[in-house]
mmCIF file of C-alpha atoms and ligand atoms in Angstrom:
data_model
loop_
_atom_site.group_PDB
_atom_site.id
_atom_site.type_symbol
_atom_site.label_atom_id
_atom_site.label_comp_id
_atom_site.label_asym_id
_atom_site.label_seq_id
_atom_site.Cartn_x
_atom_site.Cartn_y
_atom_site.Cartn_z
ATOM 1 C CA MET R 199 -5.355 -40.238 25.320
ATOM 2 C CA ARG R 200 -3.384 -40.083 29.458
ATOM 3 C CA ILE R 201 -2.532 -37.665 31.885
ATOM 4 C CA GLN R 202 -1.075 -38.844 34.102
ATOM 5 C CA GLY R 203 -1.481 -42.283 32.880
ATOM 6 C CA LYS R 204 -5.153 -42.045 33.218
ATOM 7 C CA GLU R 205 -7.887 -42.367 30.241
ATOM 8 C CA TYR R 206 -9.355 -38.703 29.656
ATOM 9 C CA ARG R 207 -11.667 -37.666 26.853
ATOM 10 C CA THR R 208 -12.100 -33.872 26.585
ATOM 11 C CA ILE R 209 -15.684 -33.581 27.162
ATOM 12 C CA TRP R 210 -18.051 -36.047 29.208
ATOM 13 C CA TYR R 211 -21.539 -35.862 30.584
ATOM 14 C CA GLU R 212 -22.481 -37.115 34.594
ATOM 15 C CA ASP R 213 -26.166 -36.379 36.109
ATOM 16 C CA LYS R 214 -26.879 -33.363 34.059
ATOM 17 C CA ILE R 215 -23.186 -31.466 33.911
ATOM 18 C CA VAL R 216 -20.881 -31.635 31.405
ATOM 19 C CA LYS R 217 -17.650 -31.879 32.327
ATOM 20 C CA ILE R 218 -14.542 -30.269 30.483
ATOM 21 C CA ILE R 219 -10.889 -29.988 30.708
ATOM 22 C CA ASP R 220 -10.364 -26.125 31.369
ATOM 23 C CA GLN R 221 -7.331 -25.789 28.955
ATOM 24 C CA THR R 222 -6.804 -22.412 30.026
ATOM 25 C CA LYS R 223 -5.161 -23.695 33.114
ATOM 26 C CA LEU R 224 -2.887 -26.306 31.582
ATOM 27 C CA PRO R 225 -0.283 -27.120 31.882
ATOM 28 C CA HIS R 226 0.140 -26.225 35.612
ATOM 29 C CA GLN R 227 -2.801 -26.813 36.796
ATOM 30 C CA PHE R 228 -4.818 -29.977 35.616
ATOM 31 C CA ILE R 229 -8.261 -28.911 36.311
ATOM 32 C CA ILE R 230 -11.907 -30.326 35.287
ATOM 33 C CA LYS R 231 -14.743 -27.768 34.943
ATOM 34 C CA ASP R 232 -18.334 -28.288 35.487
ATOM 35 C CA LEU R 233 -20.525 -26.500 32.777
ATOM 36 C CA LYS R 234 -24.032 -26.809 34.122
ATOM 37 C CA SER R 235 -25.766 -23.999 31.828
ATOM 38 C CA VAL R 236 -25.965 -23.354 28.212
ATOM 39 C CA LYS R 237 -23.879 -19.978 29.416
ATOM 40 C CA ASP R 238 -21.457 -21.884 30.580
ATOM 41 C CA ALA R 239 -21.307 -23.775 27.817
ATOM 42 C CA ILE R 240 -20.983 -20.210 25.552
ATOM 43 C CA ASN R 241 -18.672 -18.839 27.994
ATOM 44 C CA ALA R 242 -16.349 -21.592 28.129
ATOM 45 C CA ILE R 243 -16.161 -21.188 24.092
ATOM 46 C CA LYS R 244 -15.806 -17.563 24.115
ATOM 47 C CA VAL R 245 -12.577 -17.919 26.815
ATOM 48 C CA MET R 246 -11.283 -20.900 25.305
ATOM 49 C CA GLU R 247 -11.853 -23.632 28.353
ATOM 50 C CA VAL R 248 -12.509 -25.313 25.204
ATOM 51 C CA ARG R 249 -10.940 -24.790 22.090
ATOM 52 C CA GLY R 250 -9.865 -26.512 18.990
ATOM 53 C CA ALA R 251 -12.789 -27.093 16.241
ATOM 54 C CA PRO R 252 -13.649 -30.621 16.726
ATOM 55 C CA LEU R 253 -14.051 -29.999 20.426
ATOM 56 C CA ILE R 254 -15.902 -26.615 20.025
ATOM 57 C CA GLY R 255 -18.595 -28.388 18.046
ATOM 58 C CA ALA R 256 -19.316 -30.888 20.538
ATOM 59 C CA THR R 257 -18.997 -28.110 23.407
ATOM 60 C CA ALA R 258 -21.887 -26.672 21.524
ATOM 61 C CA ALA R 259 -23.464 -29.751 21.110
ATOM 62 C CA TYR R 260 -23.974 -30.612 24.776
ATOM 63 C CA GLY R 261 -24.536 -26.850 24.990
ATOM 64 C CA ILE R 262 -28.201 -27.353 23.586
ATOM 65 C CA VAL R 263 -28.151 -30.184 25.800
ATOM 66 C CA LEU R 264 -28.068 -27.954 28.622
ATOM 67 C CA ALA R 265 -30.379 -25.421 27.234
ATOM 68 C CA ILE R 266 -33.110 -27.900 27.262
ATOM 69 C CA HIS R 267 -32.355 -28.769 30.532
ATOM 70 C CA GLU R 268 -33.230 -25.211 31.369
ATOM 71 C CA ASN R 269 -36.294 -24.807 29.403
ATOM 72 C CA ASN R 270 -37.372 -27.321 26.434
ATOM 73 C CA SER R 271 -39.468 -24.336 24.400
ATOM 74 C CA GLN R 272 -38.267 -24.740 20.606
ATOM 75 C CA GLU R 273 -38.367 -20.770 20.993
ATOM 76 C CA PHE R 274 -35.673 -20.745 23.594
ATOM 77 C CA ILE R 275 -33.470 -24.332 22.026
ATOM 78 C CA SER R 276 -33.229 -21.944 18.577
ATOM 79 C CA LYS R 277 -32.534 -18.915 20.565
ATOM 80 C CA CYS R 278 -29.678 -20.531 22.180
ATOM 81 C CA SER R 279 -28.538 -22.331 19.492
ATOM 82 C CA GLU R 280 -27.796 -18.970 17.397
ATOM 83 C CA GLU R 281 -26.017 -17.841 20.333
ATOM 84 C CA LEU R 282 -23.608 -21.000 20.283
ATOM 85 C CA ILE R 283 -22.951 -20.155 16.799
ATOM 86 C CA LYS R 284 -21.900 -16.480 17.289
ATOM 87 C CA SER R 285 -19.225 -17.891 20.176
ATOM 88 C CA ARG R 286 -16.570 -18.082 17.933
ATOM 89 C CA PRO R 287 -16.536 -17.473 14.271
ATOM 90 C CA THR R 288 -14.051 -18.954 11.967
ATOM 91 C CA ALA R 289 -14.237 -23.096 13.379
ATOM 92 C CA ILE R 290 -16.809 -24.472 10.851
ATOM 93 C CA ASN R 291 -17.420 -27.015 13.431
ATOM 94 C CA LEU R 292 -19.710 -25.823 15.818
ATOM 95 C CA LYS R 293 -22.203 -24.213 12.929
ATOM 96 C CA TRP R 294 -21.887 -27.615 11.866
ATOM 97 C CA ALA R 295 -22.380 -29.250 15.424
ATOM 98 C CA VAL R 296 -25.568 -26.727 16.282
ATOM 99 C CA ASP R 297 -27.228 -27.597 13.136
ATOM 100 C CA ARG R 298 -26.641 -30.993 13.205
ATOM 101 C CA MET R 299 -28.297 -31.047 16.758
ATOM 102 C CA MET R 300 -31.118 -28.632 15.501
ATOM 103 C CA LYS R 301 -32.057 -30.834 12.086
ATOM 104 C CA LYS R 302 -31.910 -33.845 14.940
ATOM 105 C CA LEU R 303 -34.268 -32.182 17.225
ATOM 106 C CA SER R 304 -37.152 -30.827 14.660
ATOM 107 C CA GLY R 305 -40.164 -32.160 15.308
ATOM 108 C CA ILE R 306 -39.596 -34.215 18.012
ATOM 109 C CA ASN R 307 -41.895 -34.163 21.269
ATOM 110 C CA SER R 308 -40.893 -32.055 24.368
ATOM 111 C CA ASN R 309 -41.255 -35.485 26.545
ATOM 112 C CA GLN R 310 -38.467 -37.314 24.639
ATOM 113 C CA ILE R 311 -36.769 -34.095 22.994
ATOM 114 C CA LEU R 312 -33.832 -34.410 26.223
ATOM 115 C CA GLU R 313 -33.207 -38.042 25.545
ATOM 116 C CA VAL R 314 -32.349 -37.193 21.588
ATOM 117 C CA ALA R 315 -30.664 -34.272 22.415
ATOM 118 C CA LEU R 316 -28.360 -36.476 24.667
ATOM 119 C CA LYS R 317 -27.781 -39.527 21.880
ATOM 120 C CA GLU R 318 -26.926 -36.927 19.344
ATOM 121 C CA ALA R 319 -24.365 -34.899 21.274
ATOM 122 C CA LYS R 320 -22.582 -37.957 22.244
ATOM 123 C CA GLU R 321 -22.872 -39.306 18.790
ATOM 124 C CA ILE R 322 -20.992 -36.019 17.534
ATOM 125 C CA CYS R 323 -18.374 -36.873 20.664
ATOM 126 C CA ASP R 324 -18.060 -40.744 19.594
ATOM 127 C CA GLU R 325 -18.091 -40.066 15.678
ATOM 128 C CA ASP R 326 -15.347 -37.581 15.987
ATOM 129 C CA GLU R 327 -13.738 -39.976 17.846
ATOM 130 C CA ARG R 328 -13.621 -42.661 15.284
ATOM 131 C CA PHE R 329 -13.132 -40.203 12.720
ATOM 132 C CA CYS R 330 -10.019 -39.098 14.327
ATOM 133 C CA GLU R 331 -8.883 -42.470 14.966
ATOM 134 C CA ASP R 332 -9.109 -43.120 11.264
ATOM 135 C CA ILE R 333 -7.190 -39.974 10.180
ATOM 136 C CA GLY R 334 -4.310 -41.361 12.282
ATOM 137 C CA ILE R 335 -4.390 -44.801 10.339
ATOM 138 C CA ASN R 336 -4.293 -43.040 7.080
ATOM 139 C CA GLY R 337 -1.953 -40.957 8.060
ATOM 140 C CA LEU R 338 0.588 -43.499 9.627
ATOM 141 C CA LYS R 339 1.198 -44.796 5.933
ATOM 142 C CA ILE R 340 3.269 -41.163 5.208
ATOM 143 C CA ILE R 341 5.060 -41.274 8.561
ATOM 144 C CA GLU R 342 5.612 -44.930 7.988
ATOM 145 C CA GLU R 343 7.062 -44.407 3.737
ATOM 146 C CA ILE R 344 9.079 -41.207 5.135
ATOM 147 C CA TYR R 345 11.011 -44.247 7.909
ATOM 148 C CA ASN R 346 10.652 -46.446 5.652
ATOM 149 C CA ASN R 347 13.091 -43.897 3.300
ATOM 150 C CA LYS R 348 15.102 -42.658 5.935
ATOM 151 C CA LYS R 349 15.593 -45.625 8.383
ATOM 152 C CA ASN R 350 15.675 -43.078 11.004
ATOM 153 C CA THR R 351 13.655 -40.662 13.546
ATOM 154 C CA VAL R 352 11.158 -38.627 11.687
ATOM 155 C CA ASN R 353 11.132 -34.886 12.403
ATOM 156 C CA ILE R 354 7.604 -34.009 12.380
ATOM 157 C CA LEU R 355 6.644 -29.678 12.637
ATOM 158 C CA THR R 356 3.550 -28.994 13.604
ATOM 159 C CA HIS R 357 1.328 -25.677 14.516
ATOM 160 C CA CYS R 358 -1.254 -24.973 17.629
ATOM 161 C CA ASN R 359 -2.379 -27.867 18.980
ATOM 162 C CA ALA R 360 -4.199 -30.018 16.950
ATOM 163 C CA GLY R 361 -4.077 -32.569 19.151
ATOM 164 C CA TRP R 362 -6.468 -34.854 21.171
ATOM 165 C CA LEU R 363 -6.912 -31.896 23.078
ATOM 166 C CA ALA R 364 -8.550 -29.984 20.308
ATOM 167 C CA THR R 365 -11.018 -32.830 19.643
ATOM 168 C CA ILE R 366 -12.662 -35.776 21.656
ATOM 169 C CA ASN R 367 -9.867 -37.826 21.468
ATOM 170 C CA TRP R 368 -6.854 -38.774 19.228
ATOM 171 C CA GLY R 369 -6.451 -35.393 17.834
ATOM 172 C CA THR R 370 -6.343 -34.884 13.659
ATOM 173 C CA ALA R 371 -2.717 -33.056 13.481
ATOM 174 C CA THR R 372 -1.430 -35.789 16.412
ATOM 175 C CA SER R 373 -2.976 -39.055 15.511
ATOM 176 C CA PRO R 374 -0.958 -39.986 12.576
ATOM 177 C CA ILE R 375 2.253 -39.490 15.435
ATOM 178 C CA TYR R 376 0.380 -41.733 17.879
ATOM 179 C CA HIS R 377 -0.509 -44.252 15.880
ATOM 180 C CA ALA R 378 3.435 -43.785 14.534
ATOM 181 C CA HIS R 379 4.445 -43.853 17.819
ATOM 182 C CA LYS R 380 2.330 -46.880 18.952
ATOM 183 C CA LYS R 381 4.141 -48.735 16.024
ATOM 184 C CA GLY R 382 7.207 -47.895 17.243
ATOM 185 C CA ILE R 383 8.485 -46.184 14.392
ATOM 186 C CA PRO R 384 10.854 -43.344 16.036
ATOM 187 C CA VAL R 385 9.285 -39.271 15.862
ATOM 188 C CA HIS R 386 10.289 -36.579 17.100
ATOM 189 C CA VAL R 387 8.046 -33.661 16.519
ATOM 190 C CA TRP R 388 9.031 -29.764 16.705
ATOM 191 C CA VAL R 389 5.978 -28.131 18.416
ATOM 192 C CA ASP R 390 5.487 -24.516 17.353
ATOM 193 C CA GLU R 391 5.043 -22.303 20.406
ATOM 194 C CA THR R 392 2.197 -20.572 18.686
ATOM 195 C CA ARG R 393 2.295 -17.207 20.155
ATOM 196 C CA PRO R 394 0.271 -15.159 21.804
ATOM 197 C CA ARG R 395 -1.561 -18.167 23.194
ATOM 198 C CA ASN R 396 1.210 -20.411 23.279
ATOM 199 C CA GLN R 397 -1.205 -23.584 22.313
ATOM 200 C CA GLY R 398 1.676 -25.479 20.926
ATOM 201 C CA ALA R 399 3.765 -24.971 24.200
ATOM 202 C CA ASN R 400 1.014 -25.063 26.494
ATOM 203 C CA LEU R 401 -0.856 -28.155 24.859
ATOM 204 C CA THR R 402 0.461 -29.782 22.220
ATOM 205 C CA SER R 403 3.924 -30.082 24.340
ATOM 206 C CA TYR R 404 1.673 -30.895 27.453
ATOM 207 C CA GLU R 405 -0.198 -33.742 25.317
ATOM 208 C CA LEU R 406 2.964 -35.332 23.876
ATOM 209 C CA ASN R 407 4.708 -35.432 26.782
ATOM 210 C CA GLU R 408 1.760 -37.243 29.128
ATOM 211 C CA GLU R 409 2.530 -40.087 26.032
ATOM 212 C CA GLU R 410 6.221 -40.575 26.486
ATOM 213 C CA ILE R 411 6.503 -38.624 22.422
ATOM 214 C CA PRO R 412 9.969 -36.977 22.188
ATOM 215 C CA ASN R 413 9.079 -33.264 21.610
ATOM 216 C CA THR R 414 11.201 -29.839 21.440
ATOM 217 C CA ILE R 415 9.167 -26.605 21.623
ATOM 218 C CA ILE R 416 10.492 -23.419 19.153
ATOM 219 C CA ALA R 417 9.956 -20.701 18.831
ATOM 220 C CA ASP R 418 7.447 -19.755 15.812
ATOM 221 C CA ASN R 419 9.962 -18.410 13.615
ATOM 222 C CA THR R 420 12.185 -21.458 14.279
ATOM 223 C CA GLY R 421 10.704 -23.712 11.512
ATOM 224 C CA GLY R 422 12.121 -22.198 8.417
ATOM 225 C CA ILE R 423 15.625 -22.663 9.504
ATOM 226 C CA LEU R 424 15.113 -25.813 10.597
ATOM 227 C CA MET R 425 13.551 -26.851 7.193
ATOM 228 C CA GLN R 426 16.252 -25.725 5.558
ATOM 229 C CA ARG R 427 18.649 -27.578 7.503
ATOM 230 C CA GLY R 428 17.323 -30.622 6.515
ATOM 231 C CA GLN R 429 15.859 -30.847 10.274
ATOM 232 C CA VAL R 430 11.710 -31.173 9.468
ATOM 233 C CA ASP R 431 10.843 -34.202 7.285
ATOM 234 C CA MET R 432 7.238 -33.335 7.422
ATOM 235 C CA CYS R 433 4.540 -30.765 8.752
ATOM 236 C CA ILE R 434 1.229 -32.048 10.089
ATOM 237 C CA VAL R 435 -1.053 -28.814 10.959
ATOM 238 C CA GLY R 436 -4.650 -29.329 11.760
ATOM 239 C CA THR R 437 -7.793 -26.579 10.470
ATOM 240 C CA ASP R 438 -10.336 -24.979 12.028
ATOM 241 C CA ARG R 439 -12.246 -24.779 7.642
ATOM 242 C CA THR R 440 -11.266 -26.037 4.854
ATOM 243 C CA LEU R 441 -12.392 -25.112 1.846
ATOM 244 C CA SER R 442 -14.232 -27.411 -1.088
ATOM 245 C CA ASN R 443 -11.079 -26.093 -3.513
ATOM 246 C CA GLY R 444 -8.731 -27.513 -0.426
ATOM 247 C CA ASP R 445 -7.902 -23.544 0.960
ATOM 248 C CA VAL R 446 -7.222 -24.191 4.573
ATOM 249 C CA CYS R 447 -8.147 -21.829 7.399
ATOM 250 C CA ASN R 448 -6.109 -22.473 10.575
ATOM 251 C CA LYS R 449 -4.221 -20.964 13.398
ATOM 252 C CA ILE R 450 -2.402 -17.305 12.528
ATOM 253 C CA GLY R 451 1.429 -18.395 11.346
ATOM 254 C CA THR R 452 0.334 -21.696 9.687
ATOM 255 C CA TYR R 453 0.530 -19.616 6.225
ATOM 256 C CA LEU R 454 4.293 -18.685 6.856
ATOM 257 C CA LYS R 455 4.972 -22.054 7.669
ATOM 258 C CA ALA R 456 3.629 -23.641 3.886
ATOM 259 C CA LEU R 457 5.703 -21.403 2.488
ATOM 260 C CA ALA R 458 8.516 -22.141 4.257
ATOM 261 C CA ALA R 459 7.666 -26.315 3.525
ATOM 262 C CA HIS R 460 7.330 -25.678 -0.245
ATOM 263 C CA ASP R 461 10.490 -23.321 -0.834
ATOM 264 C CA ASN R 462 12.345 -26.051 0.920
ATOM 265 C CA ASN R 463 10.363 -29.414 -0.202
ATOM 266 C CA VAL R 464 9.094 -30.633 3.216
ATOM 267 C CA PRO R 465 5.600 -32.219 2.261
ATOM 268 C CA PHE R 466 3.032 -30.221 4.248
ATOM 269 C CA TYR R 467 -0.456 -32.465 5.362
ATOM 270 C CA VAL R 468 -3.144 -30.893 7.057
ATOM 271 C CA ALA R 469 -5.007 -33.738 8.966
ATOM 272 C CA LEU R 470 -9.305 -33.098 9.242
ATOM 273 C CA PRO R 471 -12.436 -34.612 10.130
ATOM 274 C CA SER R 472 -15.197 -34.107 7.171
ATOM 275 C CA SER R 473 -16.645 -31.645 9.902
ATOM 276 C CA THR R 474 -14.005 -29.093 9.131
ATOM 277 C CA ILE R 475 -15.628 -28.930 5.491
ATOM 278 C CA ASP R 476 -17.100 -25.853 4.626
ATOM 279 C CA TRP R 477 -18.594 -26.776 1.459
ATOM 280 C CA ASN R 478 -20.419 -23.433 1.135
ATOM 281 C CA ILE R 479 -17.749 -21.131 0.885
ATOM 282 C CA GLU R 480 -16.137 -20.594 -2.405
ATOM 283 C CA ASP R 481 -13.797 -17.920 -1.867
ATOM 284 C CA ALA R 482 -11.179 -17.501 0.975
ATOM 285 C CA ARG R 483 -11.935 -13.897 1.707
ATOM 286 C CA ASP R 484 -15.525 -15.160 2.668
ATOM 287 C CA ILE R 485 -13.881 -17.069 5.707
ATOM 288 C CA PRO R 486 -14.936 -14.696 8.906
ATOM 289 C CA ILE R 487 -11.291 -14.531 10.504
ATOM 290 C CA GLU R 488 -11.545 -13.916 14.415
ATOM 291 C CA GLU R 489 -10.051 -10.943 15.821
ATOM 292 C CA ARG R 490 -9.357 -11.683 19.627
ATOM 293 C CA ASN R 491 -8.664 -9.286 22.532
ATOM 294 C CA SER R 492 -4.927 -7.290 22.039
ATOM 295 C CA GLU R 493 -4.723 -8.436 26.052
ATOM 296 C CA GLU R 494 -3.858 -12.190 24.449
ATOM 297 C CA LEU R 495 -0.421 -10.674 22.972
ATOM 298 C CA SER R 496 0.472 -7.604 25.024
ATOM 299 C CA HIS R 497 -0.345 -10.076 28.556
ATOM 300 C CA VAL R 498 1.749 -13.325 29.230
ATOM 301 C CA GLU R 499 0.981 -15.739 32.081
ATOM 302 C CA GLY R 500 3.066 -17.985 33.824
ATOM 303 C CA ILE R 501 3.892 -19.481 36.967
ATOM 304 C CA ASP R 502 6.795 -18.049 39.337
ATOM 305 C CA GLU R 503 9.164 -19.782 41.713
ATOM 306 C CA ASN R 504 6.206 -20.425 44.440
ATOM 307 C CA ASN R 505 4.105 -22.123 41.426
ATOM 308 C CA GLU R 506 1.944 -19.483 41.704
ATOM 309 C CA VAL R 507 0.496 -18.073 38.201
ATOM 310 C CA LYS R 508 0.906 -14.417 37.183
ATOM 311 C CA LYS R 509 -0.466 -12.274 34.293
ATOM 312 C CA VAL R 510 2.223 -9.574 33.433
ATOM 313 C CA LEU R 511 2.789 -7.521 30.961
ATOM 314 C CA ILE R 512 4.929 -7.448 28.442
ATOM 315 C CA TYR R 513 4.838 -4.499 25.862
ATOM 316 C CA PRO R 514 5.495 -0.283 25.714
ATOM 317 C CA LYS R 515 2.543 0.392 27.960
ATOM 318 C CA LYS R 516 1.222 3.135 24.965
ATOM 319 C CA SER R 517 1.681 0.155 21.730
ATOM 320 C CA LYS R 518 -1.331 -0.579 20.269
ATOM 321 C CA ALA R 519 -1.311 -4.177 19.338
ATOM 322 C CA MET R 520 -3.601 -6.404 16.499
ATOM 323 C CA ASN R 521 -4.483 -9.613 17.258
ATOM 324 C CA LEU R 522 -5.475 -11.712 14.479
ATOM 325 C CA ALA R 523 -6.480 -15.862 14.719
ATOM 326 C CA PHE R 524 -6.269 -17.239 11.764
ATOM 327 C CA ASP R 525 -4.755 -17.338 8.371
ATOM 328 C CA VAL R 526 -5.298 -18.815 5.425
ATOM 329 C CA THR R 527 -2.878 -21.122 3.172
ATOM 330 C CA PRO R 528 -3.830 -20.850 -0.033
ATOM 331 C CA ALA R 529 -4.350 -25.059 -1.618
ATOM 332 C CA LYS R 530 -1.588 -25.019 -3.497
ATOM 333 C CA TYR R 531 0.624 -25.368 -0.619
ATOM 334 C CA VAL R 532 -0.449 -28.090 0.668
ATOM 335 C CA SER R 533 0.584 -31.579 -0.074
ATOM 336 C CA GLY R 534 -2.686 -33.807 0.722
ATOM 337 C CA LEU R 535 -5.798 -33.785 3.225
ATOM 338 C CA ILE R 536 -5.507 -37.099 5.780
ATOM 339 C CA THR R 537 -8.805 -37.230 6.142
ATOM 340 C CA GLU R 538 -10.975 -40.178 8.103
ATOM 341 C CA ARG R 539 -12.127 -41.094 3.990
ATOM 342 C CA GLY R 540 -8.093 -41.667 3.117
ATOM 343 C CA VAL R 541 -5.713 -38.903 2.239
ATOM 344 C CA CYS R 542 -6.368 -36.596 -1.036
ATOM 345 C CA GLU R 543 -5.311 -33.934 -2.820
ATOM 346 C CA ALA R 544 -6.175 -30.459 -1.637
ATOM 347 C CA SER R 545 -8.539 -29.587 -4.549
ATOM 348 C CA THR R 546 -12.074 -29.746 -5.630
ATOM 349 C CA ASN R 547 -12.209 -33.199 -7.379
ATOM 350 C CA GLY R 548 -9.759 -34.325 -4.708
ATOM 351 C CA LEU R 549 -12.351 -33.843 -1.702
ATOM 352 C CA LYS R 550 -15.150 -34.964 -4.644
ATOM 353 C CA ASN R 551 -13.575 -37.855 -4.931
ATOM 354 C CA LEU R 552 -13.393 -38.765 -1.165
ATOM 355 C CA PHE R 553 -17.066 -37.644 -0.335
ATOM 356 C CA LYS R 554 -19.393 -37.657 -3.184
HETATM 357 O O1 MRU C 1634 -7.674 -20.721 18.572
HETATM 358 P P1 MRU C 1634 -7.490 -22.358 18.986
HETATM 359 O O2 MRU C 1634 -6.932 -22.638 20.275
HETATM 360 O O3 MRU C 1634 -8.945 -23.263 18.900
HETATM 361 O O4 MRU C 1634 -6.972 -22.972 17.463
HETATM 362 C C1 MRU C 1634 -7.351 -23.946 17.077
HETATM 363 C C2 MRU C 1634 -6.505 -24.278 15.751
HETATM 364 O O5 MRU C 1634 -6.035 -23.584 15.194
HETATM 365 C C3 MRU C 1634 -6.175 -25.838 15.672
HETATM 366 O O6 MRU C 1634 -5.464 -26.305 14.794
HETATM 367 C C4 MRU C 1634 -7.797 -26.221 14.828
HETATM 368 O O7 MRU C 1634 -8.913 -25.870 15.595
HETATM 369 C C5 MRU C 1634 -7.880 -27.799 14.402
HETATM 370 S S1 MRU C 1634 -8.268 -28.839 15.747
HETATM 371 C C6 MRU C 1634 -7.747 -30.368 15.525
#
């Protein structure tokens, strides 16, 4: 997708270096950062220079490549793979990508291991881009149907950033929106600010602006009244882990949006590549929910009148804060799952029929 008119992917490899767009600096600064070691990759995931389930997975895959540059013994690579998996707990794409890399590398001799790892990491990225494009084509049909009935701008609410910045390209939740816009269907996006890290305001609105898609940032609690007023035609969100029964784990606040959508008969869709499906956990209570530093709540970062980045405390100094990063939306509140293979019911049968 485009930034200042130039096409980018979110991660790429050049001369033994992995390049990323540092997402902690957006929207005020566009900085391409070099990851030169597996430690750099682990840190980038932890501090969220890269974030979003598919991109975390891709970064971990390239993390294995960087580990091989340092030391290509199986022992070192295995140790690094474990460290990478631990860098963030909730998005299943991280473990999925590392396991896929390790499976590919098992039994490969040391002369070939770098070449094989590089090829697989690139294939993980290329595949994600293809899958996200297909998610867009499949989700476009839903937007088109709403437009054909309404004959007016389709208002879509999204939460957090499940845009191209969270993937390699296209995004998951935003891909149907980009496809609709390219087809000439008028769309407008309600962007949940997404406290505490403001991925909606800082990243989703930013990327929609760059693609010239009309959007409006709203405080996280605004979606409910907009739905009551008939100003939301559909919701589309992403996910960090979807269980085989259709329960959806995503950014904190997604569940409340799904409840409001259910109460107001607003369709609530979740867009995901198959790498986000957890086929092993059966009970949503077993999903590891990340709890991040409470400073993400108590402090806010922005630019002042001199364009200088400032971080300020907004809470009473003595107050405690709790920062759970994800919640789970039960399948019964999900109208459908938009995947690379098509749209299905959020249920065991729905997913089984698509992914036999
Ligand atoms: O904490 P983040 O910014 O990594 O959370 C991202 C989300 O919750 C996204 O909705 C999810 O990863 C899907 S990205 C296509």
